Coordinates of C-alpha atoms in Angstrom, one line a residue:
X1 CA 9.2 -25.5 -17.6
X2 CA 5.7 -25.9 -16.2
X3 CA 6.6 -25.9 -12.5
X4 CA 5.3 -23.1 -10.4
X5 CA 8.8 -21.8 -9.6
X6 CA 9.1 -21.0 -13.2
X7 CA 5.4 -20.0 -13.4
X8 CA 5.9 -17.4 -10.7
X9 CA 8.9 -16.0 -12.6
X10 CA 6.9 -16.1 -15.9
X11 CA 4.1 -14.1 -14.4
X12 CA 6.6 -11.3 -13.8
X13 CA 8.3 -11.7 -17.1
X14 CA 5.0 -11.3 -18.9
X15 CA 4.7 -8.0 -17.1
X16 CA 5.4 -4.9 -19.1
X17 CA 7.8 -2.6 -20.7
X18 CA 7.1 1.1 -20.3
X19 CA 8.0 4.4 -21.7
X20 CA 8.1 6.8 -18.8
X21 CA 8.1 10.3 -20.2
X22 CA 10.2 12.6 -22.2
X23 CA 11.7 15.8 -20.9
X24 CA 14.1 18.4 -22.3
X25 CA 17.3 20.1 -21.1
X26 CA 16.8 23.8 -22.0
X27 CA 14.1 26.4 -21.8
X28 CA 12.8 25.5 -25.2
X29 CA 9.1 24.9 -24.7
X30 CA 5.9 23.9 -26.6
X31 CA 2.8 25.1 -24.8
X32 CA 4.6 24.9 -21.5
X33 CA 6.2 21.4 -22.1
X34 CA 9.9 21.0 -22.2
X35 CA 11.1 19.4 -25.4
X36 CA 14.3 17.4 -25.9
X37 CA 17.1 19.2 -27.6
X38 CA 20.9 18.8 -28.1
X39 CA 21.8 16.6 -25.1
X40 CA 20.3 13.2 -25.9
X41 CA 20.5 10.2 -23.6
X42 CA 18.6 6.9 -23.6
X43 CA 17.8 5.3 -20.2
X44 CA 17.0 1.6 -20.1
X45 CA 15.8 -0.5 -17.1
X46 CA 17.3 -4.0 -17.4
X47 CA 15.1 -6.4 -15.7
X48 CA 17.4 -9.3 -16.0
X49 CA 20.6 -7.6 -14.7
X50 CA 19.0 -5.4 -12.1
X51 CA 20.7 -2.3 -13.7
X52 CA 19.9 0.9 -15.4
X53 CA 22.1 1.6 -18.4
X54 CA 22.5 5.0 -20.1
X55 CA 23.4 5.4 -23.8
X56 CA 24.2 8.1 -26.2
X57 CA 20.9 8.1 -28.1
X58 CA 22.6 8.8 -31.4
X59 CA 24.7 5.6 -31.4
X60 CA 24.0 2.1 -32.6
X61 CA 25.7 -1.3 -32.6
X62 CA 27.6 -3.1 -29.7
X63 CA 28.3 0.2 -27.8
X64 CA 29.4 0.7 -24.3
X65 CA 26.9 2.4 -22.0
X66 CA 27.8 5.9 -20.9
X67 CA 27.2 4.7 -17.4
X68 CA 25.2 2.1 -15.4
X69 CA 24.1 1.5 -11.9
X70 CA 22.5 -1.3 -10.0
X71 CA 23.5 -4.7 -8.8
X72 CA 27.2 -5.5 -8.6
X73 CA 27.3 -9.0 -7.1
X74 CA 26.6 -11.3 -10.0
X75 CA 23.4 -12.8 -8.5
X76 CA 20.7 -12.7 -11.2
X77 CA 17.7 -14.9 -10.6
X78 CA 19.7 -17.5 -8.7
X79 CA 18.1 -20.9 -9.1
X80 CA 20.4 -23.9 -8.5
X81 CA 22.9 -24.1 -5.7
X82 CA 25.5 -26.6 -4.7
X83 CA 27.9 -26.5 -1.7
X84 CA 31.4 -27.9 -2.0
X85 CA 32.5 -28.5 1.6
X86 CA 35.8 -30.1 0.4
X87 CA 36.9 -26.8 -1.2
X88 CA 34.7 -24.4 0.9
X89 CA 32.8 -23.0 -2.1
X90 CA 29.2 -22.3 -3.2
X91 CA 28.2 -22.8 -6.8
X92 CA 25.1 -20.9 -8.1
X93 CA 23.3 -20.9 -11.4
X94 CA 21.9 -17.6 -12.6
X95 CA 18.9 -18.3 -14.9
X96 CA 18.7 -15.0 -16.6
X97 CA 22.3 -14.0 -17.3
X98 CA 23.3 -17.6 -18.2
X99 CA 26.1 -17.9 -15.7
X100 CA 27.5 -19.9 -12.9
X101 CA 28.9 -17.8 -10.0
X102 CA 31.3 -19.2 -7.4
X103 CA 31.6 -17.8 -3.9
X104 CA 33.5 -18.7 -0.8
X105 CA 31.3 -20.7 1.5
X106 CA 31.5 -18.1 4.2
X107 CA 30.9 -15.1 1.9
X108 CA 28.5 -12.4 3.1
X109 CA 27.0 -9.2 1.7
X110 CA 27.5 -7.6 -1.7
X111 CA 30.7 -9.5 -2.6
X112 CA 32.1 -10.3 -5.9
X113 CA 32.2 -14.0 -7.0
X114 CA 35.6 -15.6 -6.8
X115 CA 35.0 -16.6 -10.4
X116 CA 32.2 -16.7 -13.0
X117 CA 31.5 -19.1 -15.9
X118 CA 29.7 -17.1 -18.5
X119 CA 29.7 -16.3 -22.2
X120 CA 28.6 -17.7 -25.6
X121 CA 31.2 -20.5 -25.5
X122 CA 29.8 -22.0 -22.3
X123 CA 26.5 -23.0 -24.0
X124 CA 24.7 -22.1 -20.8
X125 CA 21.1 -21.4 -21.6
X126 CA 18.8 -20.7 -18.7
X127 CA 20.9 -22.8 -16.3
X128 CA 18.7 -24.2 -13.6
X129 CA 20.0 -27.3 -11.7
X130 CA 23.6 -27.7 -10.6
X131 CA 25.6 -30.5 -9.0
X132 CA 29.2 -30.5 -8.1
X133 CA 31.3 -33.7 -8.2
X134 CA 34.3 -33.2 -5.9
X135 CA 35.5 -36.8 -6.6
X136 CA 36.0 -36.2 -10.4
X137 CA 36.2 -32.4 -10.1
X138 CA 33.3 -31.6 -12.4
X139 CA 30.2 -29.4 -12.5
X140 CA 26.9 -30.6 -14.0
X141 CA 24.3 -28.1 -15.1
X142 CA 20.8 -28.5 -16.5
X143 CA 19.6 -25.9 -19.0
X144 CA 16.1 -24.9 -20.1
X145 CA 16.9 -25.7 -23.7
X146 CA 17.0 -29.4 -22.7
X147 CA 20.7 -29.8 -22.3
X148 CA 23.2 -30.9 -19.7
X149 CA 26.5 -29.1 -19.8
X150 CA 29.6 -30.3 -17.9
X151 CA 32.6 -28.2 -16.8
X152 CA 35.7 -28.6 -14.8
X153 CA 35.2 -27.7 -11.1
X154 CA 37.8 -24.9 -11.3
X155 CA 36.7 -23.6 -14.7
X156 CA 36.2 -19.9 -15.2
X157 CA 35.2 -17.3 -17.8
X158 CA 33.9 -17.9 -21.3
X159 CA 34.9 -21.6 -21.5
X160 CA 33.4 -24.4 -23.5
X161 CA 31.8 -27.4 -21.7
X162 CA 33.9 -30.5 -21.5
X163 CA 30.9 -32.3 -22.9
X164 CA 27.2 -31.8 -23.5
X165 CA 24.2 -34.1 -23.3
X166 CA 21.7 -32.9 -25.9
X167 CA 19.2 -34.1 -28.5
X168 CA 15.9 -35.7 -28.9
X169 CA 17.2 -39.2 -27.9
X170 CA 18.1 -37.9 -24.4
X171 CA 14.4 -37.5 -23.4
X172 CA 15.3 -34.3 -21.6
X173 CA 12.2 -32.1 -21.3
X174 CA 12.3 -29.1 -19.1
X175 CA 15.2 -30.4 -16.9
X176 CA 14.8 -28.5 -13.6
X177 CA 17.3 -30.2 -11.3
X178 CA 20.2 -32.6 -11.4
X179 CA 21.9 -34.9 -8.9
X180 CA 25.2 -36.8 -9.4
X181 CA 25.9 -40.2 -7.9
X182 CA 29.7 -40.6 -7.9
X183 CA 29.5 -44.0 -6.2
X184 CA 27.6 -45.6 -9.1
X185 CA 28.7 -43.1 -11.8
X186 CA 25.3 -41.9 -12.7
X187 CA 23.4 -38.6 -13.2
X188 CA 19.7 -38.2 -12.2
X189 CA 17.5 -35.4 -13.8
X190 CA 14.0 -34.2 -12.9
X191 CA 12.1 -33.2 -16.0
X192 CA 9.3 -30.9 -15.1
X193 CA 7.6 -30.8 -18.5
X194 CA 7.3 -34.6 -19.0
X195 CA 6.9 -35.6 -15.4
X196 CA 9.8 -37.9 -15.6
X197 CA 13.2 -38.7 -14.1
X198 CA 15.9 -39.6 -16.6
X199 CA 19.2 -41.4 -15.6
X200 CA 22.5 -41.2 -17.5
X201 CA 26.0 -42.5 -17.1
X202 CA 28.2 -39.9 -15.4
X203 CA 30.5 -39.7 -18.5
X204 CA 27.7 -39.7 -21.1
X205 CA 27.9 -37.2 -23.9
X206 CA 25.9 -36.2 -27.0
X207 CA 22.5 -37.3 -28.2
X208 CA 22.4 -40.4 -25.9
X209 CA 19.4 -42.3 -24.6
X210 CA 18.9 -42.5 -20.8
X211 CA 20.0 -45.7 -19.2
X212 CA 16.5 -45.7 -17.6
X213 CA 13.4 -43.5 -17.2
X214 CA 10.9 -43.2 -14.4
X215 CA 7.7 -42.0 -15.9
X216 CA 4.0 -42.7 -16.0
X217 CA 0.8 -42.2 -14.0
X218 CA 1.8 -44.7 -11.3
X219 CA 4.9 -42.7 -10.4
X220 CA 2.9 -39.8 -9.0
X221 CA 5.4 -37.4 -10.5
X222 CA 3.7 -34.0 -10.9
X223 CA 5.9 -31.1 -11.9
X224 CA 9.1 -32.6 -10.6
X225 CA 11.3 -29.7 -9.6
X226 CA 14.0 -30.9 -7.2
X227 CA 15.9 -34.2 -7.1
X228 CA 18.3 -35.8 -4.6
X229 CA 20.0 -39.1 -4.6
X230 CA 20.8 -41.0 -1.4
X231 CA 23.5 -43.6 -2.2
X232 CA 23.8 -44.6 1.5
X233 CA 20.2 -46.0 1.5
X234 CA 19.8 -46.5 -2.3
X235 CA 16.9 -44.1 -2.7
X236 CA 15.8 -41.2 -4.9
X237 CA 13.9 -38.2 -3.6
X238 CA 11.8 -35.9 -5.8
X239 CA 10.0 -32.7 -4.9
X240 CA 6.9 -32.2 -7.0
X241 CA 6.1 -28.5 -7.5
X242 CA 2.7 -28.8 -9.0
X243 CA 1.7 -31.8 -6.9
X244 CA 2.8 -30.3 -3.5
X245 CA 4.4 -33.6 -2.7
X246 CA 7.7 -35.5 -2.2
X247 CA 7.9 -38.9 -3.9
X248 CA 10.6 -41.5 -3.0
X249 CA 11.9 -44.3 -5.2
X250 CA 14.5 -47.0 -5.2
X251 CA 17.7 -45.7 -6.7
X252 CA 17.5 -48.3 -9.5
X253 CA 13.8 -48.0 -10.2
X254 CA 12.6 -47.6 -13.7
X255 CA 9.4 -47.3 -15.8
X256 CA 5.9 -46.6 -14.6
X257 CA 6.6 -47.6 -11.0
X258 CA 4.8 -46.7 -7.8
X259 CA 6.8 -44.6 -5.3
X260 CA 8.0 -46.5 -2.2
X261 CA 6.4 -43.7 -0.2
X262 CA 4.8 -40.2 -0.7
X263 CA 4.8 -37.2 1.6
X264 CA 1.7 -35.2 0.7
X265 CA -1.4 -33.5 2.2
X266 CA -2.4 -30.3 4.0
X267 CA -0.6 -31.2 7.2
X268 CA 2.8 -31.3 5.4
X269 CA 2.7 -27.6 4.7
X270 CA 4.2 -28.3 1.3
X271 CA 3.3 -25.3 -0.9
X272 CA 5.1 -25.2 -4.3
X273 CA 8.0 -27.4 -3.2
X274 CA 11.0 -26.6 -5.4
X275 CA 14.5 -27.6 -4.2
X276 CA 15.2 -30.7 -2.2
X277 CA 18.2 -32.0 -0.2
X278 CA 18.7 -35.2 1.8
X279 CA 20.8 -35.1 4.9
X280 CA 21.8 -38.8 5.5
X281 CA 24.0 -37.8 8.5
X282 CA 21.0 -36.5 10.5
X283 CA 18.3 -38.5 8.5
X284 CA 16.4 -35.5 7.3
X285 CA 14.8 -34.2 4.1
X286 CA 14.9 -30.4 3.5
X287 CA 12.6 -28.7 1.0
X288 CA 12.2 -25.2 -0.2
X289 CA 8.6 -24.1 -0.8
X290 CA 8.6 -21.4 -3.6
X291 CA 4.9 -20.5 -3.2
X292 CA 4.9 -20.6 0.6
X293 CA 8.3 -18.9 1.1
X294 CA 9.3 -21.5 3.6
X295 CA 11.7 -24.4 4.2
X296 CA 10.0 -27.6 5.5
X297 CA 12.0 -30.3 7.2
X298 CA 10.9 -34.0 7.5
X299 CA 12.4 -37.2 8.7
X300 CA 14.1 -39.1 6.0
X301 CA 11.7 -42.1 6.4
X302 CA 8.5 -40.0 6.8
X303 CA 5.5 -40.8 4.7
X304 CA 1.9 -39.6 4.2
X305 CA 0.2 -36.5 5.4
X306 CA 2.7 -35.8 8.1
X307 CA 3.6 -32.6 10.0
X308 CA 7.1 -31.3 9.3
X309 CA 9.6 -31.7 12.1
X310 CA 10.3 -27.9 11.7
X311 CA 9.6 -25.0 9.4
X312 CA 11.7 -21.9 8.6
X313 CA 9.2 -19.2 7.5
X314 CA 8.4 -15.6 8.1
X315 CA 9.5 -12.1 7.0
X316 CA 12.6 -12.2 9.2
X317 CA 14.0 -15.2 7.2
X318 CA 14.3 -13.1 4.0
X319 CA 13.0 -16.1 2.0
X320 CA 11.6 -14.7 -1.2
X321 CA 10.5 -17.4 -3.8
X322 CA 13.2 -19.9 -2.6
X323 CA 14.3 -22.1 -5.5
X324 CA 17.0 -24.5 -4.5
X325 CA 18.5 -25.7 -1.3
X326 CA 21.8 -27.4 -0.2
X327 CA 22.7 -28.7 3.2
X328 CA 26.2 -28.6 4.6
X329 CA 26.5 -31.3 7.2
X330 CA 30.1 -30.5 7.9
X331 CA 29.4 -27.0 9.1
X332 CA 25.7 -27.6 9.9
X333 CA 24.3 -25.0 7.6
X334 CA 21.5 -24.7 5.0
X335 CA 22.0 -22.6 1.8
X336 CA 19.0 -21.3 -0.2
X337 CA 18.7 -19.4 -3.4
X338 CA 15.9 -16.8 -3.6
X339 CA 14.6 -16.0 -7.1
X340 CA 12.8 -12.8 -6.2
X341 CA 15.4 -11.5 -3.7
X342 CA 18.4 -12.1 -6.0
X343 CA 20.0 -13.5 -2.9
X344 CA 21.5 -16.5 -1.2
X345 CA 20.4 -16.9 2.4
X346 CA 22.2 -19.1 4.9
X347 CA 20.7 -20.7 8.1
X348 CA 21.8 -23.0 10.9
X349 CA 20.9 -26.5 10.0
X350 CA 18.6 -26.9 13.0
X351 CA 17.0 -23.4 12.7
X352 CA 13.3 -23.1 12.9
X353 CA 10.6 -20.4 12.8
X354 CA 10.8 -16.8 11.7
X355 CA 14.6 -16.6 12.2
X356 CA 17.1 -14.3 10.5
X357 CA 19.7 -15.8 8.2
X358 CA 23.2 -16.3 9.5
X359 CA 24.3 -14.3 6.5
X360 CA 23.1 -13.2 3.1
X361 CA 24.9 -12.9 -0.2
X362 CA 23.1 -10.2 -2.2
X363 CA 24.1 -7.3 -4.4
X364 CA 20.7 -5.7 -5.1
X365 CA 20.8 -2.0 -4.5
X366 CA 17.7 -1.0 -2.6
X367 CA 14.8 -0.4 -5.0
X368 CA 16.6 -2.2 -7.9
X369 CA 15.6 -5.8 -7.5
X370 CA 13.4 -5.9 -10.6
X371 CA 13.6 -2.5 -12.3
X372 CA 10.6 -2.1 -14.6
X373 CA 9.4 1.4 -15.4
X374 CA 11.7 4.4 -15.7
X375 CA 11.2 8.1 -15.9
X376 CA 13.7 10.9 -16.3
X377 CA 13.1 14.3 -14.7
X378 CA 15.4 16.6 -16.6
X379 CA 14.1 19.7 -14.7
X380 CA 15.4 18.3 -11.3
X381 CA 18.0 16.0 -12.7
X382 CA 16.6 12.8 -11.3
X383 CA 15.7 9.3 -12.4
X384 CA 12.6 7.5 -11.1
X385 CA 12.5 3.7 -11.2
X386 CA 9.7 1.4 -10.3
X387 CA 10.7 -1.9 -8.7
X388 CA 8.1 -4.5 -9.8
X389 CA 8.8 -7.1 -7.1
X390 CA 9.6 -5.0 -4.0
X391 CA 6.7 -2.7 -4.7
X392 CA 8.7 0.5 -4.5
X393 CA 9.9 3.6 -6.4
X394 CA 13.6 4.4 -6.2
X395 CA 14.9 7.9 -7.0
X396 CA 18.5 8.4 -8.2
X397 CA 20.4 11.4 -9.4
X398 CA 20.5 11.5 -13.2
X399 CA 24.3 11.2 -13.3
X400 CA 24.6 8.3 -10.8
X401 CA 26.8 5.4 -11.6
X402 CA 27.8 2.1 -9.9
X403 CA 26.3 0.5 -6.9
X404 CA 24.8 3.7 -5.5
X405 CA 22.1 4.0 -2.9
X406 CA 18.9 5.8 -4.1
X407 CA 18.5 9.3 -2.8
X408 CA 15.1 8.2 -1.6
X409 CA 12.6 5.3 -1.8
X410 CA 8.8 5.2 -1.7
X411 CA 8.0 1.9 -0.2
X412 CA 5.7 0.2 2.3
X413 CA 2.1 -0.9 2.9
X414 CA 0.7 2.6 3.0
X415 CA 1.9 3.4 -0.6
X416 CA -0.6 1.0 -2.2
X417 CA 2.1 0.1 -4.7
X418 CA 1.3 -3.4 -6.1
X419 CA 3.4 -4.6 -9.0
X420 CA 4.3 -1.1 -10.1
X421 CA 5.3 -1.0 -13.8
X422 CA 4.7 2.2 -15.7
X423 CA 5.7 5.6 -14.2
X424 CA 5.6 9.2 -15.3
X425 CA 6.8 12.3 -13.6
X426 CA 4.8 15.6 -13.9
X427 CA 7.3 18.5 -13.3
X428 CA 4.6 21.0 -14.0
X429 CA 2.4 19.9 -11.1
X430 CA 5.1 18.1 -9.1
X431 CA 3.5 14.7 -9.1
X432 CA 4.4 11.0 -9.8
X433 CA 1.9 8.7 -11.5
X434 CA 2.3 4.9 -11.3
X435 CA 0.5 2.1 -13.1
X436 CA 0.2 -0.9 -10.8
X437 CA 0.0 -4.0 -13.0
X438 CA -1.0 -6.4 -10.2
X439 CA -3.1 -3.8 -8.3
X440 CA -5.2 -2.7 -11.4
X441 CA -4.7 0.8 -10.2
X442 CA -3.0 4.2 -10.8
X443 CA -1.4 5.7 -7.7
X444 CA -0.3 9.4 -7.5
X445 CA 2.4 10.8 -5.2
X446 CA 4.1 14.1 -4.6
X447 CA 7.3 14.4 -6.7
X448 CA 9.4 14.7 -3.5
X449 CA 7.6 12.0 -1.5
X450 CA 9.6 9.4 0.3
X451 CA 9.1 6.5 2.7
X452 CA 5.9 4.6 3.6
X453 CA 3.6 7.4 2.4
X454 CA 0.0 7.0 1.2
X455 CA -0.9 8.2 -2.3
X456 CA -2.5 11.6 -2.7
X457 CA -5.1 9.7 -4.7
X458 CA -5.8 6.4 -6.3
X459 CA -7.7 5.4 -9.5
X460 CA -9.1 1.9 -8.9
X461 CA -12.2 -0.2 -9.2
X462 CA -14.3 -2.1 -11.8
X463 CA -15.6 1.1 -13.4
X464 CA -12.0 2.2 -14.3
X465 CA -11.6 -0.6 -16.9
X466 CA -8.0 -1.0 -15.6
X467 CA -6.9 -4.6 -16.4
X468 CA -3.2 -5.1 -15.6
X469 CA -2.2 -1.5 -16.5
X470 CA 1.3 -1.8 -17.9
X471 CA 2.5 1.5 -19.2
X472 CA 1.5 5.1 -18.4
X473 CA 2.1 8.4 -20.1
X474 CA 1.1 12.0 -19.1
X475 CA -0.3 14.8 -21.3
X476 CA 0.1 17.9 -19.1
X477 CA -1.2 20.2 -21.9
X478 CA -4.6 18.5 -22.0
X479 CA -4.4 17.2 -18.4
X480 CA -4.8 13.5 -19.2
X481 CA -3.4 10.2 -18.1
X482 CA -3.0 7.6 -20.8
X483 CA -2.6 3.9 -19.9
X484 CA -2.1 0.6 -21.7
X485 CA -4.0 -2.4 -20.2
X486 CA -2.0 -5.5 -20.9
X487 CA -4.6 -8.1 -20.3
X488 CA -7.5 -5.9 -21.4
X489 CA -6.0 -5.2 -24.9
X490 CA -6.9 -1.6 -24.5
X491 CA -5.8 2.0 -24.0
X492 CA -7.7 3.9 -21.3
X493 CA -7.6 7.7 -20.8
X494 CA -8.4 9.6 -17.6
X495 CA -8.4 13.2 -16.5
X496 CA -5.1 14.1 -14.7
X497 CA -7.0 14.9 -11.5
X498 CA -9.4 11.8 -11.5
X499 CA -9.6 9.7 -8.4
X500 CA -11.6 6.7 -7.2
X501 CA -13.7 4.2 -9.1
X502 CA -14.2 6.4 -12.1
X503 CA -14.9 5.6 -15.8
X504 CA -12.3 6.4 -18.4
X505 CA -13.0 9.6 -20.5
X506 CA -12.3 7.4 -23.5
X507 CA -11.2 3.8 -24.4
X508 CA -9.3 2.5 -27.5
X509 CA -10.3 -1.2 -27.8
X510 CA -11.6 -3.8 -30.2
X511 CA -10.6 -6.1 -33.0
X512 CA -9.9 -3.2 -35.5
X513 CA -7.3 -1.7 -33.1
X514 CA -5.2 -4.8 -33.4
X515 CA -4.3 -4.4 -29.7
X516 CA -3.9 -7.8 -28.0
X517 CA -1.1 -7.5 -25.5
X518 CA -0.1 -3.8 -25.4
X519 CA 3.0 -3.3 -23.3
X520 CA 4.9 0.0 -23.9
X521 CA 3.4 3.4 -24.4
X522 CA 4.8 6.8 -25.5
X523 CA 2.9 10.1 -26.0
X524 CA 4.1 12.6 -28.6
X525 CA 2.8 16.0 -27.6
X526 CA 4.3 17.7 -30.6
X527 CA 2.4 15.6 -33.1
X528 CA -0.5 14.6 -30.8
X529 CA 0.0 10.8 -31.3
X530 CA 0.2 7.7 -29.1
X531 CA 2.8 5.0 -29.8
X532 CA 2.1 1.5 -28.4
X533 CA 4.2 -1.7 -28.6
X534 CA 2.2 -4.9 -28.7
X535 CA 4.1 -8.0 -27.3
X536 CA 1.7 -10.4 -29.0
X537 CA 2.6 -9.4 -32.6
X538 CA 5.9 -7.5 -32.1
X539 CA 4.3 -4.4 -33.5
X540 CA 4.2 -0.7 -33.0
X541 CA 0.7 0.8 -33.4
X542 CA 0.2 4.5 -33.7
X543 CA -3.0 6.3 -32.8
X544 CA -4.1 9.9 -32.8
X545 CA -4.3 11.4 -29.3
X546 CA -8.1 11.8 -29.4
X547 CA -8.9 8.4 -31.0
X548 CA -11.4 6.2 -29.2
X549 CA -13.4 3.1 -29.7
X550 CA -12.7 0.2 -32.1
X551 CA -10.5 2.3 -34.4
X552 CA -7.7 1.2 -36.7
X553 CA -4.2 2.5 -36.0
X554 CA -3.0 5.5 -38.1
X555 CA 0.0 3.3 -39.0
X556 CA 1.7 0.1 -38.0
X557 CA 5.3 -1.0 -37.9
X558 CA 5.5 -4.8 -38.0
X559 CA 7.2 -7.7 -39.7
X560 CA 10.4 -9.7 -39.9
X561 CA 12.5 -6.8 -41.2
X562 CA 11.8 -4.6 -38.1
X563 CA 14.0 -6.7 -35.9
X564 CA 11.5 -6.6 -33.0
X565 CA 11.7 -9.6 -30.7
X566 CA 9.8 -9.4 -27.5
X567 CA 9.0 -5.7 -28.0
X568 CA 8.3 -4.0 -24.6
X569 CA 9.3 -0.5 -23.9
X570 CA 9.0 2.5 -26.3
X571 CA 10.2 6.1 -26.3
X572 CA 9.7 8.8 -28.9
X573 CA 12.0 11.7 -29.8
X574 CA 9.8 14.1 -31.7
X575 CA 12.6 16.6 -32.3
X576 CA 14.7 14.2 -34.2
X577 CA 11.7 12.1 -35.4
X578 CA 12.8 8.8 -33.9
X579 CA 11.2 5.9 -32.1
X580 CA 13.2 3.7 -29.6
X581 CA 12.0 0.2 -28.7
X582 CA 13.4 -2.3 -26.1
X583 CA 13.4 -6.0 -27.2
X584 CA 13.6 -8.5 -24.4
X585 CA 14.0 -11.6 -26.4
X586 CA 17.0 -10.2 -28.3
X587 CA 18.4 -7.9 -25.6
X588 CA 18.4 -5.0 -28.0
X589 CA 17.1 -1.5 -28.7
X590 CA 15.8 -0.9 -32.2
X591 CA 15.5 2.6 -33.6
X592 CA 13.0 3.7 -36.3
X593 CA 12.0 6.9 -38.0
X594 CA 9.0 8.4 -36.3
X595 CA 6.9 8.3 -39.5
X596 CA 7.9 4.7 -40.5
X597 CA 5.2 2.3 -41.5
X598 CA 5.0 -1.4 -42.5
X599 CA 7.8 -4.0 -42.5
X600 CA 10.7 -1.6 -42.3
X601 CA 14.2 -2.2 -41.1
X602 CA 15.5 -0.3 -38.1
X603 CA 17.6 2.9 -38.6
X604 CA 20.0 1.3 -36.2
X605 CA 20.2 -1.3 -33.5
X606 CA 21.9 -1.2 -30.1
X607 CA 22.9 -4.7 -29.2
X608 CA 25.8 -6.8 -28.0
X609 CA 27.8 -7.9 -25.0
X610 CA 29.3 -4.4 -24.5
X611 CA 26.0 -2.7 -24.1
X612 CA 25.1 -4.4 -20.8
X613 CA 21.5 -4.7 -22.0
X614 CA 19.9 -7.7 -20.3
X615 CA 16.1 -8.3 -20.7
X616 CA 15.4 -4.6 -21.1
X617 CA 12.0 -3.4 -19.8
X618 CA 11.5 0.3 -19.4
X619 CA 13.0 3.0 -21.6
X620 CA 13.1 6.8 -21.4
X621 CA 14.5 9.5 -23.6
X622 CA 16.1 12.7 -22.4

């Protein structure tokens, strides 16, 4: 979908996978560096499920994790929300774990859903919009693969839809939101990619043509994200994410028709409007603003460049990329899904200003909203995880499991963390090194630092050649920091003690390197080589440690046989001569021999429902 709600998410998803270092478990050393020996564990940061999973590094297939910790509430990129006041329930679509979670309407905190619809049989695929029909006891869901799936209202588990609307004839194109009209037995869908609204019969199924389409330049549809139908006044309301507008149509309108009215302009405070709800009892329109982190409220008949009747906005509100909104006129409450916060926040219907939610449903363990980079400190038995969205570093004990609280967190404005991705821990000099993808910087902290602490030093500035630094590795023998620059298509190397706006000591970059979108990075001190995953070509490029300039890789692993799909993080086991790669598109870890080259098949693959792998980002070996 081309709406900014999805665009914001995509900017994160196109971040980075990172190898965060490799430490050993005994006193076996090589020039002062600990090397991995008998005890072998694989640590994976799962961006989609907000968890870290730990595996026996020698296993393959659909294996159970040895342990995992992180979010326990089933809220994973919540997008669509519907409130059922008849049965006192909330229905939420979770985009990235392909599920529908159902909660009690008054639920609060890190609660388990009363039931979940999830699994291969459900045909859920990036579920976005949701509507609940309490008259016919059905749930309607739009999926990013251009389908509408329908379920029984009380369905649960890995259940097949009662019917599916799918196929080229349907004209579904990036369906972002759905509304059901039980009075006239119709379904309305906002299609963000084609700037259209398609209408179907409520009982339609298969590859069926819409009964009518609203589409064309005159409609002023521009990235339609939210849709609401008002059967009382026979009107249709659409929030346009790209156009920063609300367009209103007659319920039976069709074709290239001009809206009956438009709310648009700087006075409206519309900023990336996403979800929309119409309150016909109190004659109001409520809109979430994904870019502005706000809820704006207008009169139902408002038009033009008008000031909202009230705005909910500010840090106290806990709004964080709000996606969808539902209004409960029976209990006078507003329900909002927050994409970034992995939460559902509830407000009083008439709330305004920087007000705290009445309650919040959220299971994110602090520091584990979007786990990205991961580093294992085997000397002190700790795990360090960067949280890309909350700009923090969370530290856990190496043997932690379940919904545990971090032993400490580095977080706050003073830390200068900004989109932290790659991380490495230096147990020789007791320091933490972080690559900040959004900040174009490397920040350094003491290994035991906590709280809102300033870095001991920062590498940042135009001279550094840092351009979206994604992954980071340390060479404590030669005292160097090695970084992949995702947008720069380069590897930059600095002295371990460098600070400020300093030039790299060397750069690997140019057409001959084949680097286009380097994501993961691993440094092999035993063999003096660098291993880089490139997302653009699903490749592994190997360079010598001292390489620089426009130089060809020593060897390349690439091709259909490799099983790489969205290759991100990489870790190297030089003792057992293995390479481990996380693949986000296939939710897998593929393992290769360290000296492999060409279009080779993996030695083994870790993949399947039992693994708990869900959009894996960072990977570390111990």
